[in-house]
C-alpha positions as a printed Julia matrix, in Angstrom:
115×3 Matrix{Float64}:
  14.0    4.15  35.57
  16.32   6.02  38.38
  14.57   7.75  41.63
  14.25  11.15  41.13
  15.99  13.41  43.14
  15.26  16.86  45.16
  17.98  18.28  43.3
  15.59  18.48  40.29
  13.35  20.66  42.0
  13.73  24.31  41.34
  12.38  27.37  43.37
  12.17  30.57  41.91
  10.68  33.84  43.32
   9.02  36.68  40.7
   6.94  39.97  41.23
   3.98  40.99  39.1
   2.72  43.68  38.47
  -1.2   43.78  38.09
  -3.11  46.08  35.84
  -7.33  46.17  35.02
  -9.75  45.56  37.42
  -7.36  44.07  39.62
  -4.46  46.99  40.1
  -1.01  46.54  42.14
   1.56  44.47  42.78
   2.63  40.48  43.85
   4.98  38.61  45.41
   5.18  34.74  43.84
   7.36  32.22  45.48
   7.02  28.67  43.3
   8.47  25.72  43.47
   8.43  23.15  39.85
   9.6   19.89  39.32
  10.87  18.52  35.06
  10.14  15.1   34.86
  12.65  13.23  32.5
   9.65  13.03  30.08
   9.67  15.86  27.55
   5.67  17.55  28.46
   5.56  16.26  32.04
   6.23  18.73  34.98
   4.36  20.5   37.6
   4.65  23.6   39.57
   2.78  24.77  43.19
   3.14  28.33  44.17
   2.02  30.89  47.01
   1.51  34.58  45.45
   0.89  37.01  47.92
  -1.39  40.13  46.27
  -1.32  44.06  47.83
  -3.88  45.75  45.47
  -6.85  47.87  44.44
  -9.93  45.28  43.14
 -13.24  46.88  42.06
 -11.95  50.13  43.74
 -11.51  48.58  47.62
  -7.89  48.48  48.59
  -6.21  45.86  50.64
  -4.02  42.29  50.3
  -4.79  38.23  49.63
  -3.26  35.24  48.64
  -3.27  33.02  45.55
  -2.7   29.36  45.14
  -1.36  28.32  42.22
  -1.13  24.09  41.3
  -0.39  23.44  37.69
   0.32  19.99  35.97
   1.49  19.47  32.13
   1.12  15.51  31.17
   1.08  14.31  27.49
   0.71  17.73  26.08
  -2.47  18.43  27.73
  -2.16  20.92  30.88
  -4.36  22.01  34.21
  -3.9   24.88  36.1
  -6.0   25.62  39.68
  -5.5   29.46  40.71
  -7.46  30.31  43.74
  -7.77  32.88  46.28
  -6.65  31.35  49.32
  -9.84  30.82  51.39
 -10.09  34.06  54.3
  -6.59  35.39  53.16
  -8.31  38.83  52.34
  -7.45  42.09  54.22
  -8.63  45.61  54.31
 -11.56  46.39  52.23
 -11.09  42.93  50.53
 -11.87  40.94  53.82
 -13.99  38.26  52.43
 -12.85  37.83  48.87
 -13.37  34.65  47.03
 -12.82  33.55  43.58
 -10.63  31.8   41.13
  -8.29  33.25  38.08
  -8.31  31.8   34.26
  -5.25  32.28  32.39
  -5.22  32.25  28.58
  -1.9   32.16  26.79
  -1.79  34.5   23.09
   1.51  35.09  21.71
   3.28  34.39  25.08
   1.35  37.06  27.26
  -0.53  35.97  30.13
  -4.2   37.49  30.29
  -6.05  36.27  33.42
  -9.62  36.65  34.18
 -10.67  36.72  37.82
 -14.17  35.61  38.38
 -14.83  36.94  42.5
 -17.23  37.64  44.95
 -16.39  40.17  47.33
 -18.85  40.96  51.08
 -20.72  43.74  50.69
 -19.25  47.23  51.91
């Protein structure tokens, strides 16, 4: 089988825009790689969060990792350890996604230092 090459990695950038518990807006920056195998890939990304959680203002990061092999698939989406700001200084946790009908609903299980 032929090397793979950097020219089959793609970058893309998006914006999100949060609504819940969780309220405001993202910046995602991602970068994915298609294997020549039909259900392989994987994708990293950095998503940087300005928002309104449990009514306290303020920013944090995500990392996302994600890996489809064989059908099956794993996904790691993480606040990025002391990335909180503002009234979310502190914030831990890690975000579920569930797929119905192709729209994402995540579920963001958190702890967050007391006021």
């Amino acid at each position: 089988m032929p090397a793979q090459t950097v020219s089959e990695i793609g970058q893309m950038g998006l914006d999100k825009h949060w609504s819940g518990d969780l309220q405001g807006q993202s910046a995602v920056e991602m970068l994915t790689f298609m294997t020549p195998v039909e259900g392989s890939a994987v994708y990293v990304a950095i998503e940087v969060v300005q928002a309104t959680l449990s009514g306290r203002q303020g920013g944090f990061a995500f990392f996302h990792a994600g890996v489809s092999e064989s059908g099956g698939q794993s996904l790691t989406y993480r606040v990025v350890p002391d990335s909180g700001s503002g009234e979310l200084a502190g914030l831990s946790g890690e975000l579920t996604l569930e797929i119905v009908d192709r729209v994402h609903h995540y579920t963001l299980e958190y702890t967050l230092a007391e006021a």
